[in-house]
XYZ file of C-alpha atoms in Angstrom:
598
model
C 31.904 30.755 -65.132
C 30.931 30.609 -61.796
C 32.711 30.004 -58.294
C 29.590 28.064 -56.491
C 26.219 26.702 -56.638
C 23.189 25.938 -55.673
C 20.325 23.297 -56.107
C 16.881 23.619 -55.397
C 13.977 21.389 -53.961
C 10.165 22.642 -53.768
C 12.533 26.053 -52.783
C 14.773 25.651 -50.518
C 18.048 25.965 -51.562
C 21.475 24.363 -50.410
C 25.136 24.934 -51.366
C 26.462 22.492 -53.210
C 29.745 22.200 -51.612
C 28.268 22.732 -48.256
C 26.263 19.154 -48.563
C 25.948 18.151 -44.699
C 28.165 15.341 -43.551
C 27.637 15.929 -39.964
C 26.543 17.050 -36.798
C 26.893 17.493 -33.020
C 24.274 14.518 -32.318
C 23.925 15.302 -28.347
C 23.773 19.130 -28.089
C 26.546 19.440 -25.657
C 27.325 23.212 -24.423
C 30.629 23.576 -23.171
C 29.144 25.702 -20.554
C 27.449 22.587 -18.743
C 30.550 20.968 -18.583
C 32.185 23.664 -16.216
C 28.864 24.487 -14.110
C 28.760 27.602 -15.925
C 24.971 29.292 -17.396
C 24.233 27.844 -20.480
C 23.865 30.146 -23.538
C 24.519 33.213 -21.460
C 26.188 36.413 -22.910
C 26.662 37.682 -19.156
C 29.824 36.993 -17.412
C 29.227 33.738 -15.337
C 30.318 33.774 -11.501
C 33.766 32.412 -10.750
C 33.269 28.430 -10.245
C 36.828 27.612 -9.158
C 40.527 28.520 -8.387
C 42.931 30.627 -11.400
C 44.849 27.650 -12.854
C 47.627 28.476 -15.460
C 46.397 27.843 -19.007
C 48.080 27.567 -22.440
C 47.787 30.450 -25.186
C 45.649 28.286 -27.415
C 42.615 28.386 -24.624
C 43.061 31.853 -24.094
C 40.319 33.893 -25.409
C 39.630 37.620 -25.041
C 36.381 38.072 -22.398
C 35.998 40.626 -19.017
C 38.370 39.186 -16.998
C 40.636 41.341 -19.116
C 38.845 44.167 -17.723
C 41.888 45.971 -15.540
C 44.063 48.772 -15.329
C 47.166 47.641 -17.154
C 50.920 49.094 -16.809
C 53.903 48.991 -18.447
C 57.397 48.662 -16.512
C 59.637 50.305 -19.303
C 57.384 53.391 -19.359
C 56.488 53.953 -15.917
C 54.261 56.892 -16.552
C 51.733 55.001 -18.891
C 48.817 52.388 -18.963
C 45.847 51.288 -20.537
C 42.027 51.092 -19.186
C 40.652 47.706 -20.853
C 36.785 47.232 -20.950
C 35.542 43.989 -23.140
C 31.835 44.413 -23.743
C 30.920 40.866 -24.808
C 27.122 41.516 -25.691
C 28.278 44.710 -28.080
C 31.371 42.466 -28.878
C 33.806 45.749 -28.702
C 36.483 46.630 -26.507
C 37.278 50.567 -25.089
C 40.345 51.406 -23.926
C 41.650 54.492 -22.540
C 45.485 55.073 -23.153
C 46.982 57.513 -20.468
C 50.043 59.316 -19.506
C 50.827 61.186 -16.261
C 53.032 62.587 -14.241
C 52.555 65.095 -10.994
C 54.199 68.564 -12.646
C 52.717 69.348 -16.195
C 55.505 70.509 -18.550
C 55.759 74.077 -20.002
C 55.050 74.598 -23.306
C 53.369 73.175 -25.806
C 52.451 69.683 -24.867
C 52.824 66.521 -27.685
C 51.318 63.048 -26.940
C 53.894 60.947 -25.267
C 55.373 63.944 -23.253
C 54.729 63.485 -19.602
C 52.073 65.872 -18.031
C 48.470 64.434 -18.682
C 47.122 63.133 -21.939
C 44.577 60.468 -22.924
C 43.846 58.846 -26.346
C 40.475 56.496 -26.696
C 39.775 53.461 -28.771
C 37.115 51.621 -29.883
C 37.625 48.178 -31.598
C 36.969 44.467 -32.351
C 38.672 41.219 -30.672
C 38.858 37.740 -32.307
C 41.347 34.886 -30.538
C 43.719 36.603 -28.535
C 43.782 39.742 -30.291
C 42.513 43.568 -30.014
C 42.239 46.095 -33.166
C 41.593 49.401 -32.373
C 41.172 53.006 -33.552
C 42.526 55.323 -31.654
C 40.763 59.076 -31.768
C 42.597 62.350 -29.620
C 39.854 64.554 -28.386
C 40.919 67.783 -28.053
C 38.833 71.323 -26.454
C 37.323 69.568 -23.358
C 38.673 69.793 -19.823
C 38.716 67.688 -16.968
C 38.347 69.821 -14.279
C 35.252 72.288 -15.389
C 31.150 71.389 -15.514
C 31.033 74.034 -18.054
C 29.878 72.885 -21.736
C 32.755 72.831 -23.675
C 33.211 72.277 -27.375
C 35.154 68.607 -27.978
C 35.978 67.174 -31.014
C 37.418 63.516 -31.609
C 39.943 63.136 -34.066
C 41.430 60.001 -35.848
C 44.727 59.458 -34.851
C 46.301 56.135 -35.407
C 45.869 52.082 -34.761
C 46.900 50.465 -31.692
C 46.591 46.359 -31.732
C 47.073 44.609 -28.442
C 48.203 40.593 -28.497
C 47.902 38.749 -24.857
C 50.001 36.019 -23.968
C 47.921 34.998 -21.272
C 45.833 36.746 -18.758
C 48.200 38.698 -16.945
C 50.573 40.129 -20.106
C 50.154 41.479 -23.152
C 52.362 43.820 -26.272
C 50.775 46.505 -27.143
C 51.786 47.855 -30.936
C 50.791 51.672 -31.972
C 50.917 53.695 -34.958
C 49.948 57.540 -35.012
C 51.530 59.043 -38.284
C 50.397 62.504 -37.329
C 52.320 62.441 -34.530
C 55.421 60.707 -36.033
C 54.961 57.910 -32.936
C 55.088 54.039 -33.542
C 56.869 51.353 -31.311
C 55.942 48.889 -29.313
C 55.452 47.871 -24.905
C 54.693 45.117 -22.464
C 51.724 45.529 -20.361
C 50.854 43.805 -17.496
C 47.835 43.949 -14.693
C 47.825 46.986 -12.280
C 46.383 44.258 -9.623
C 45.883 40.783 -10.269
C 42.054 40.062 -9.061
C 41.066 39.127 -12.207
C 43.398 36.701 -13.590
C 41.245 33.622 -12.169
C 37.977 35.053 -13.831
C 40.009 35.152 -17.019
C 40.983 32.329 -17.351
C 37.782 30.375 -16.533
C 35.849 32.753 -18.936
C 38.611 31.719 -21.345
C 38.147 27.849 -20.823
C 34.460 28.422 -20.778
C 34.993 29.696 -24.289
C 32.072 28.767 -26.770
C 32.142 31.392 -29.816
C 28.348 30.554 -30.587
C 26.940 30.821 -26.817
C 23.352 29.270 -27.222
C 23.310 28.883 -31.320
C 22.484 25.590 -32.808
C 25.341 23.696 -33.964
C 26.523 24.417 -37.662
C 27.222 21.111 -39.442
C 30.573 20.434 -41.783
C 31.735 21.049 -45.156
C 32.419 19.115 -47.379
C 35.688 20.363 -48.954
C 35.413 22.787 -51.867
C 38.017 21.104 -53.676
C 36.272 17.947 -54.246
C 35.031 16.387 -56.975
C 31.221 16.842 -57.230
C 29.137 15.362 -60.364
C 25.596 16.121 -60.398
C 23.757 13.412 -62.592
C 20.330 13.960 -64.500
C 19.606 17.338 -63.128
C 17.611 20.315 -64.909
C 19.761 23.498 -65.402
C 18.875 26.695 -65.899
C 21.677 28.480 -67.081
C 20.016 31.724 -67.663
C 21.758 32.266 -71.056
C 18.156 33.680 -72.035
C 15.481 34.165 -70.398
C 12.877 31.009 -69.323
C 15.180 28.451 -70.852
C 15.878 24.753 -68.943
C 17.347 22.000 -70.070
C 16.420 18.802 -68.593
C 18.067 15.744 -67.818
C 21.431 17.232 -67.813
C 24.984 16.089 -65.666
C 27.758 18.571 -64.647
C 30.897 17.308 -62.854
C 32.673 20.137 -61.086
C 36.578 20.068 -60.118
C 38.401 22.411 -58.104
C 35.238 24.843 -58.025
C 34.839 24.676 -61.423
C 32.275 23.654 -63.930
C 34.262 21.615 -66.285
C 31.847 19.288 -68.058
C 28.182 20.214 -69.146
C 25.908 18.192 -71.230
C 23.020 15.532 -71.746
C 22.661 12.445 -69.366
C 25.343 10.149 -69.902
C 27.649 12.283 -72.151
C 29.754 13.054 -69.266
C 32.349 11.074 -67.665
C 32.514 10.929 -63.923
C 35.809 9.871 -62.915
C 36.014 7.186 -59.674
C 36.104 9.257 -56.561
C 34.079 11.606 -57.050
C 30.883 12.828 -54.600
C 27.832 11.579 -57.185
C 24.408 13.463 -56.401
C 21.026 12.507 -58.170
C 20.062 15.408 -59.362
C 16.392 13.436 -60.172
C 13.349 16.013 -59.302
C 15.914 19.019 -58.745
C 17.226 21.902 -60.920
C 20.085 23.824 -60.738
C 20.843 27.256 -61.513
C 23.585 30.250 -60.255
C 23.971 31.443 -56.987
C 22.260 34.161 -56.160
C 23.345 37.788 -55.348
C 22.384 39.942 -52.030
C 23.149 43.432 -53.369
C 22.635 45.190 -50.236
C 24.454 43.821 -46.866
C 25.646 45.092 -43.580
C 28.154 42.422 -42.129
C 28.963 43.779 -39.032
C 30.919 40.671 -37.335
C 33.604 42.697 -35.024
C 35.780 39.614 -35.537
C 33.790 37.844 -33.420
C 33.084 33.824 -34.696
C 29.381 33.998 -33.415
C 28.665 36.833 -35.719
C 31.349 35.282 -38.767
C 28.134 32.909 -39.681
C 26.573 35.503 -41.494
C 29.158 34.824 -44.330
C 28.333 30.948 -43.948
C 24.219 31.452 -43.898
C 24.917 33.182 -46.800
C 26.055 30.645 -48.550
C 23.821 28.183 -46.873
C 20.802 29.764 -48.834
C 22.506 29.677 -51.973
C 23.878 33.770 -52.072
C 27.171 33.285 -53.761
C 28.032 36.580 -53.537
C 27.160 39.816 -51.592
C 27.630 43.624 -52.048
C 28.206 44.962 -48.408
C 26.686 48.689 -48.246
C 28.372 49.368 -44.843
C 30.317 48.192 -42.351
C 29.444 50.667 -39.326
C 33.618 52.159 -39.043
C 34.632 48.532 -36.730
C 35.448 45.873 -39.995
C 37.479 45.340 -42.667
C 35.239 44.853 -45.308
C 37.928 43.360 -47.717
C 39.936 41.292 -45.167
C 36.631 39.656 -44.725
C 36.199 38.882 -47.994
C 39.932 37.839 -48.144
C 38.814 35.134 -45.838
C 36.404 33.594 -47.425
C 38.120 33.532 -50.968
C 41.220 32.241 -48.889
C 39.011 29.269 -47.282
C 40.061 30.710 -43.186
C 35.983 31.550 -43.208
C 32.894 30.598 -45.395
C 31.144 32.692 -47.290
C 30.545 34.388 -50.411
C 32.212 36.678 -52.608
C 31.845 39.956 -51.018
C 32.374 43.243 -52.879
C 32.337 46.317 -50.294
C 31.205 49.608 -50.406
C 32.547 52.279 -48.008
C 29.722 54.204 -46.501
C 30.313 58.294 -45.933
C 27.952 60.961 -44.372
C 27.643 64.136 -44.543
C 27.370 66.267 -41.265
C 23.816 66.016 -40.737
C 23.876 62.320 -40.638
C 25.685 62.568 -37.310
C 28.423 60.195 -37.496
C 31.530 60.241 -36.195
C 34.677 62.692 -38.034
C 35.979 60.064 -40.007
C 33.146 58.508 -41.611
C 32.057 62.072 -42.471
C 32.847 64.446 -45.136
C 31.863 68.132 -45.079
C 33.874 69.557 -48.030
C 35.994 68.582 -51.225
C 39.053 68.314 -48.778
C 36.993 66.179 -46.761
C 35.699 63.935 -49.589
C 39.253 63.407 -51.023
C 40.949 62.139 -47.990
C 38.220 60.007 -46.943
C 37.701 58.465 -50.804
C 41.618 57.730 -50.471
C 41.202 56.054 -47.431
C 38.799 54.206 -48.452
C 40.655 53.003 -51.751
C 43.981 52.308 -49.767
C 41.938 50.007 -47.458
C 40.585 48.251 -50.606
C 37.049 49.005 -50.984
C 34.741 48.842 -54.396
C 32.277 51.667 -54.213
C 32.149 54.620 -52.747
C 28.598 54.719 -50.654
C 26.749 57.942 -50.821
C 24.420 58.915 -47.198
C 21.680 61.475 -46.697
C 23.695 64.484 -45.551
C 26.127 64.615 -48.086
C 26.345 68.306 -49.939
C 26.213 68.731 -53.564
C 29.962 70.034 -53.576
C 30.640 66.921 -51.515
C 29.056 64.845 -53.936
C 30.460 66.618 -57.136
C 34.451 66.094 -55.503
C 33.305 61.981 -54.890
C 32.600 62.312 -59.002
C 36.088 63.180 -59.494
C 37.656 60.757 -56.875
C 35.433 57.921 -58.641
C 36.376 58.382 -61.778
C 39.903 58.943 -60.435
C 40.510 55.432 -58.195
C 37.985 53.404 -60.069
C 35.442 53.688 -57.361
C 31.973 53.823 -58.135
C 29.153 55.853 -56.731
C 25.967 53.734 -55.186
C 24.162 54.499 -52.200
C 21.212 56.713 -51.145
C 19.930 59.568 -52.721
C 21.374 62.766 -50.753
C 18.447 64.959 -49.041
C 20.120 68.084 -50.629
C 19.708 66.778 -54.331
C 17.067 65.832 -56.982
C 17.214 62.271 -57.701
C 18.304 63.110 -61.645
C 21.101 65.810 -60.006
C 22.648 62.500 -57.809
C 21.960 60.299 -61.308
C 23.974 63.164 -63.278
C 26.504 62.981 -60.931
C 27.550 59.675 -61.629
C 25.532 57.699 -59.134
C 25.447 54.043 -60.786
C 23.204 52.284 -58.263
C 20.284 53.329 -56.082
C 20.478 51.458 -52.586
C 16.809 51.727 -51.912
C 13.774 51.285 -54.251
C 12.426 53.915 -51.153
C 14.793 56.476 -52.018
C 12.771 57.073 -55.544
C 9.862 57.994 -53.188
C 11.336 60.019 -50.790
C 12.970 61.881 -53.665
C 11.307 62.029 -57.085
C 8.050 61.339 -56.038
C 8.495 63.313 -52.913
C 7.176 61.318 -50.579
C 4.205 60.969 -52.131
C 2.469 58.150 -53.624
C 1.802 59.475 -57.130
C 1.232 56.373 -59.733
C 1.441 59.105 -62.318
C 5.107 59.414 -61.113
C 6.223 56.030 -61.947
C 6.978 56.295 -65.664
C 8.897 59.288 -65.226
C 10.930 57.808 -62.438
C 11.336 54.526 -64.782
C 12.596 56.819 -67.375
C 15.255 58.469 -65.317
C 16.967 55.065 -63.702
C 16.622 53.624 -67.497
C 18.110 56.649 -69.680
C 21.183 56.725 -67.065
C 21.535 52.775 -67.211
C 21.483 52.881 -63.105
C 20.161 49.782 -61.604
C 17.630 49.853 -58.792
C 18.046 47.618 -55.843
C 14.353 46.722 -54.015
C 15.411 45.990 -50.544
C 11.611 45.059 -50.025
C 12.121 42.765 -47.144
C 13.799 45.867 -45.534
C 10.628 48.002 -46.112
C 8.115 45.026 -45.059
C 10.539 44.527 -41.674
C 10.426 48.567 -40.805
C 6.656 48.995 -41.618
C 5.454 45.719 -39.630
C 7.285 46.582 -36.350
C 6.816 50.589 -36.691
C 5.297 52.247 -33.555
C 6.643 49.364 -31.314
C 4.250 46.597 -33.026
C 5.331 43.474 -30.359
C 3.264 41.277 -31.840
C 4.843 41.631 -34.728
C 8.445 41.666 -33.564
C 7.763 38.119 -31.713
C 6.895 36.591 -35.312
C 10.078 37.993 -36.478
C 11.883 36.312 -34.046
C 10.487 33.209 -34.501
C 11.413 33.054 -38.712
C 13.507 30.399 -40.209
C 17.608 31.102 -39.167
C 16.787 32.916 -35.883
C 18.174 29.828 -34.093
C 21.662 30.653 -35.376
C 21.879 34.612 -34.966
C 24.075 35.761 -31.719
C 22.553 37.613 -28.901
C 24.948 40.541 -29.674
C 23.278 40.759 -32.983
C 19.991 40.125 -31.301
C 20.445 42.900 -28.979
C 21.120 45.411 -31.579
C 17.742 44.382 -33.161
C 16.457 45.283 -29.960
C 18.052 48.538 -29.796
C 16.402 49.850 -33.121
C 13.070 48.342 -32.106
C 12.834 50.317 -29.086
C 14.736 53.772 -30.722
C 14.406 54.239 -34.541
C 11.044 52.020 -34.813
C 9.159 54.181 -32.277
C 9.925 57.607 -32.767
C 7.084 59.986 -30.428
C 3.860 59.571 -32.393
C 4.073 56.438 -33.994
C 1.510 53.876 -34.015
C 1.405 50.480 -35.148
C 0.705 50.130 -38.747
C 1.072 53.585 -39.567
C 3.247 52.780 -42.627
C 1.278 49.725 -43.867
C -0.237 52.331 -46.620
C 3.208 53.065 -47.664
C 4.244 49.611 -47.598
C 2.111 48.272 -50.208
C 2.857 51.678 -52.519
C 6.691 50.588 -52.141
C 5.360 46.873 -53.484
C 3.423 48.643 -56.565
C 6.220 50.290 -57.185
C 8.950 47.397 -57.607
C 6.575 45.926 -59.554
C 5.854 48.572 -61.833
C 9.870 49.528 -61.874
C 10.613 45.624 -62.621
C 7.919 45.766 -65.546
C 9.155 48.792 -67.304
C 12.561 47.384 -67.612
C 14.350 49.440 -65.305
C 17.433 46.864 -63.884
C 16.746 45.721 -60.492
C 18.851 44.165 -58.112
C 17.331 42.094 -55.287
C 18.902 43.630 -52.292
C 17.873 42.527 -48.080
C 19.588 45.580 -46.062
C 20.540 42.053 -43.610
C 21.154 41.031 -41.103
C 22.404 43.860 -38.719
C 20.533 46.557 -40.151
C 16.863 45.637 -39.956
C 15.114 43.445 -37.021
C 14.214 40.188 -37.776
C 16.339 39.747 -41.404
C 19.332 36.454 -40.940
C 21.602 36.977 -43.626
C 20.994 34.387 -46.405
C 17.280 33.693 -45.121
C 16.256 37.321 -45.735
C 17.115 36.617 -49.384
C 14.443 33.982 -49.242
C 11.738 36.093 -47.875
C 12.723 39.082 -50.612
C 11.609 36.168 -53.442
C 8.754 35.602 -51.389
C 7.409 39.466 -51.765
C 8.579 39.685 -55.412
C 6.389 36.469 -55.965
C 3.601 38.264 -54.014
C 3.245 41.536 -56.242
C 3.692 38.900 -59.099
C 7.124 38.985 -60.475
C 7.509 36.022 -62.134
C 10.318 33.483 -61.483
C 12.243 34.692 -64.804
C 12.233 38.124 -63.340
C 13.005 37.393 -59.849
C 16.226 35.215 -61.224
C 17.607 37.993 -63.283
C 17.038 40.247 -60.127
C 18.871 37.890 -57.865
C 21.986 36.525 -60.030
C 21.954 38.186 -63.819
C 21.818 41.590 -63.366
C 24.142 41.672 -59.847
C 26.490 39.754 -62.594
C 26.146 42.578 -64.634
C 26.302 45.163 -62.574
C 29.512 44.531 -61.198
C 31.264 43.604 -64.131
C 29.850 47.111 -65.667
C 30.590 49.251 -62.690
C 33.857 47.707 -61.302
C 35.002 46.533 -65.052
C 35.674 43.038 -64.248
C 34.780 39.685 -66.062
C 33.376 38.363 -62.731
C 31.922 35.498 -64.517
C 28.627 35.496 -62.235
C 24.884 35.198 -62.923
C 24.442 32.109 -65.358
C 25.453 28.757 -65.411
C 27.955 27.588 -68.230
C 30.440 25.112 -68.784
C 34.325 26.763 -67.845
């Protein structure tokens, strides 16, 4: 029934087939071996002479930054930045010539026209979107009104540092094909390639052990299991063996046979149960390997499978996902949800959707791409909201997400909405951002009636109330939790972004929102004892300072323990009800959240 496990030991938790076998033993950093800075994001100076080097050390990094031409069409180029902390790449796509054409002008034709892109790298490779903007001019100061437009993909493969093919796709305009580029000037070809030899996809992380092959044999001898069948049931003294990922004997001590071969674990002292389930994710890795570990801390802490709520417009939430199940990455299963706006929620054109036109296109999208759910934002319109009902029940897509600002909370439930993001948006919404106990039952009644599950995201809440109004003190004891040692200083520095924008907006003051804070905590609490269905849910790790994917799930149990959930509760939270709630909304047999033989 279930694709992975996890054991537990006075609670810390440990994936099964991710037992450690070994580990870099003398910390090397590749950077001290070529003089370079160790554990720098920066670019490092030049330390010797351009030497040729072979496509499998070839990495994308700034010395890529150039102009870059093509020799078949003369009148064309590219403008290549690589931002390495931000892990993205811009590029400007240009054509020119000295007379403009009469007429009306189409992109390709030859007087001057630029497209824009914004993408990911991983290896040798660029992905981009590429966006027109159209109603600006180059030549004025006056405030014009410019709007960027989705037009196509462009992907860019580099054979070394000085070449690359450039492949583009813009349907609208009936354009696809394929150039050479090379350098406009040839300056930075040495940088390049000692960036490129330099190459160390975790700069300054600690060194991730190995695997142990998912394929092998495990057995698992006199352990307790809680299968969660029913609730506060154990059964000690039991051995599993597990082939090919699979559970395929269950029973008492020494009514199972263990073949020869296979990896034998005491399971003396320890009990094991499902994985759990993060029902609320942002895994924003831009393709980049340092920021790929979320999917393996994941499953590090025992999360065996993860509902992303949002992937910020730059990932492919389902290739991802493709990866892991494939074995190229490791991680979890991973179901995604496509987050939209509305206008007000200032996002870019298209991640937003202002009418039923808007909403259908955008839903399609996101089903042809292969998304789950369909995730509601703030500033969607009721008509906008109504159209996603139809295009839900149409592609199979469900509705989760927040609460939009220009509905009730029953109006969004009556909609269709089968999962509430945020146990927050309850009190921004029916409770009106008040904290009314009196409230509660009613709001328990409405989730319950409409069978909609409730996800806490507590840690979230704790995170954003303990840093609010620029708290440092705080922030400093974030950064020093458990898992901090593996997170990327690209992910660190978007932490750092929020904590000095969205965390101190004018007026705040340090524990402004601790009153709030423990109101959110009675109110899981009550929610969880009233039998509405809660999901635990971390809004990790790119969206809140301070949360490492897989460790934030850890610190979640510890604040349902605190407003005393008991371990029964806390268990369904984490793996039976996510099991549920997937194979309810998404109508699969998913065959997650207990523990049984098959």
């Amino acid at each position: 029934m279930m694709r992975c496990l996890f054991v537990s030991l006075l609670g810390a938790c440990f994936f099964l087939f991710g037992a450690q076998v070994g580990a870099h033993e003398d910390g090397s950093d590749p950077y001290d071996e070529r003089g370079l800075a160790k554990g720098q994001w920066v670019r490092p100076a030049l330390t010797r002479a351009a030497q040729a080097i072979a496509l499998d050390e070839l990495h994308i990094n700034p010395g890529l930054n150039d102009a870059w031409v093509s020799d078949g069409a003369p009148f064309q180029g590219l403008f290549i930045t690589i931002y390495p902390e931000l892990e993205l790449v811009f590029v400007a796509w240009f054509t020119f010539d000295s007379q403009p054409v009469t007429g009306v002008a189409a992109f390709g034709a030859a007087d001057q026209r630029w497209a824009t892109a914004v993408g990911s790298y991983s290896g040798t490779r660029i992905e981009l979107v590429l966006e027109l903007t159209t109603g600006g001019h180059f030549n004025t100061a006056e405030p014009l009104a410019q709007q960027n437009h989705a037009y196509g993909t462009m992907v860019l493969d580099f054979q070394d540092c000085s070449s690359a093919t450039v492949t583009y796709d813009v349907p609208s305009a009936a354009l696809s094909g394929m150039f050479e580029v090379h350098r406009a000037v040839d300056s930075n070809i040495a940088l390049c390639e000692t960036l490129s030899l330099a190459y160390d996809p975790q700069p300054g992380l600690k060194s991730l052990p190995e695997f142990v092959n998912p394929d092998t044999a495990i057995a698992i001898i006199d352990v307790s299991v809680i299968p969660l069948t029913e609730r506060g049931l154990v059964r000690p003294g039991y051995d599993l063996f597990i082939e090919g990922g699979i559970i395929t004997s269950l029973g008492p001590s020494g009514t199972v046979t263990i073949p020869d071969g296979a990896v034998v674990i005491d399971g003396r002292g320890l009990y094991v149960g499902p994985g759990l389930g993060d029902m609320h994710t942002h895994l924003t890795t831009s393709g980049q390997p340092a920021m790929n570990e979320s999917g393996l801390l994941l499953i590090a802490n025992g999360v065996t499978t993860a509902l992303n709520m949002g992937d910020g417009g730059t990932l492919n939430l389902p290739g991802l996902d493709a990866q892991f199940a494939g074995g190229a990455l490791i991680g979890p299963t991973v179901y995604a949800g496509k987050d939209i706006f509305g206008p007000s929620d200032g996002f870019s054109p298209n991640r937003t959707a202002a009418d039923r036109a808007g909403a259908t296109a955008i839903a399609q999208r996101a089903f042809d791409e292969g998304y789950d759910y369909i995730k509601l934002y703030n500033g969607l319109s009721p008509e906008v909201v109504d159209q996603f009902r139809i295009e839900s029940a149409r592609l199979g897509m469900p509705m989760i997400g927040h609460i939009p600002k220009s509905m009730s909370m029953t109006a969004a439930l009556d909609a269709g909405q089968q999962m509430v993001a945020h146990t927050a948006e309850v009190y921004f919404t029916f409770l009106a951002n008040q904290p009314i106990e009196a409230l509660l039952p009613g709001a328990a009644q409405a989730l319950i009636s409409r069978n909609v599950y409730l996800t806490d995201t507590l840690t979230a809440s704790e995170a954003f109330a303990d840093m609010y109004g620029g708290n440092t003190e705080r922030l400093e004891q974030y950064l020093q939790r458990d898992g901090i040692e593996y997170i990327p200083q690209a992910m660190i520095n978007g932490w750092m972004g929020f904590f000095n924008g969205g965390l101190q907006p004018p007026g705040s003051q340090p524990g402004q929102l601790d009153d709030r804070l423990a109101f959110f905590k009675q109110m899981n609490r009550s929610f969880a004892d009233q039998g509405v269905r809660m999901l635990l849910g971390t809004d990790s790790p790119s969206a809140h300072v301070g949360l490492v994917a897989g460790f934030a799930v850890h610190e979640d149990i510890r604040l349902l323990t605190e407003i005393g959930l008991t371990p029964a509760q806390i268990y369904e939270m984490a793996s039976v009800n996510p099991g549920m709630f997937i194979t309810e909304s998404l109508g699969l047999d998913v065959g997650f959240g207990t523990l049984e033989q098959g």
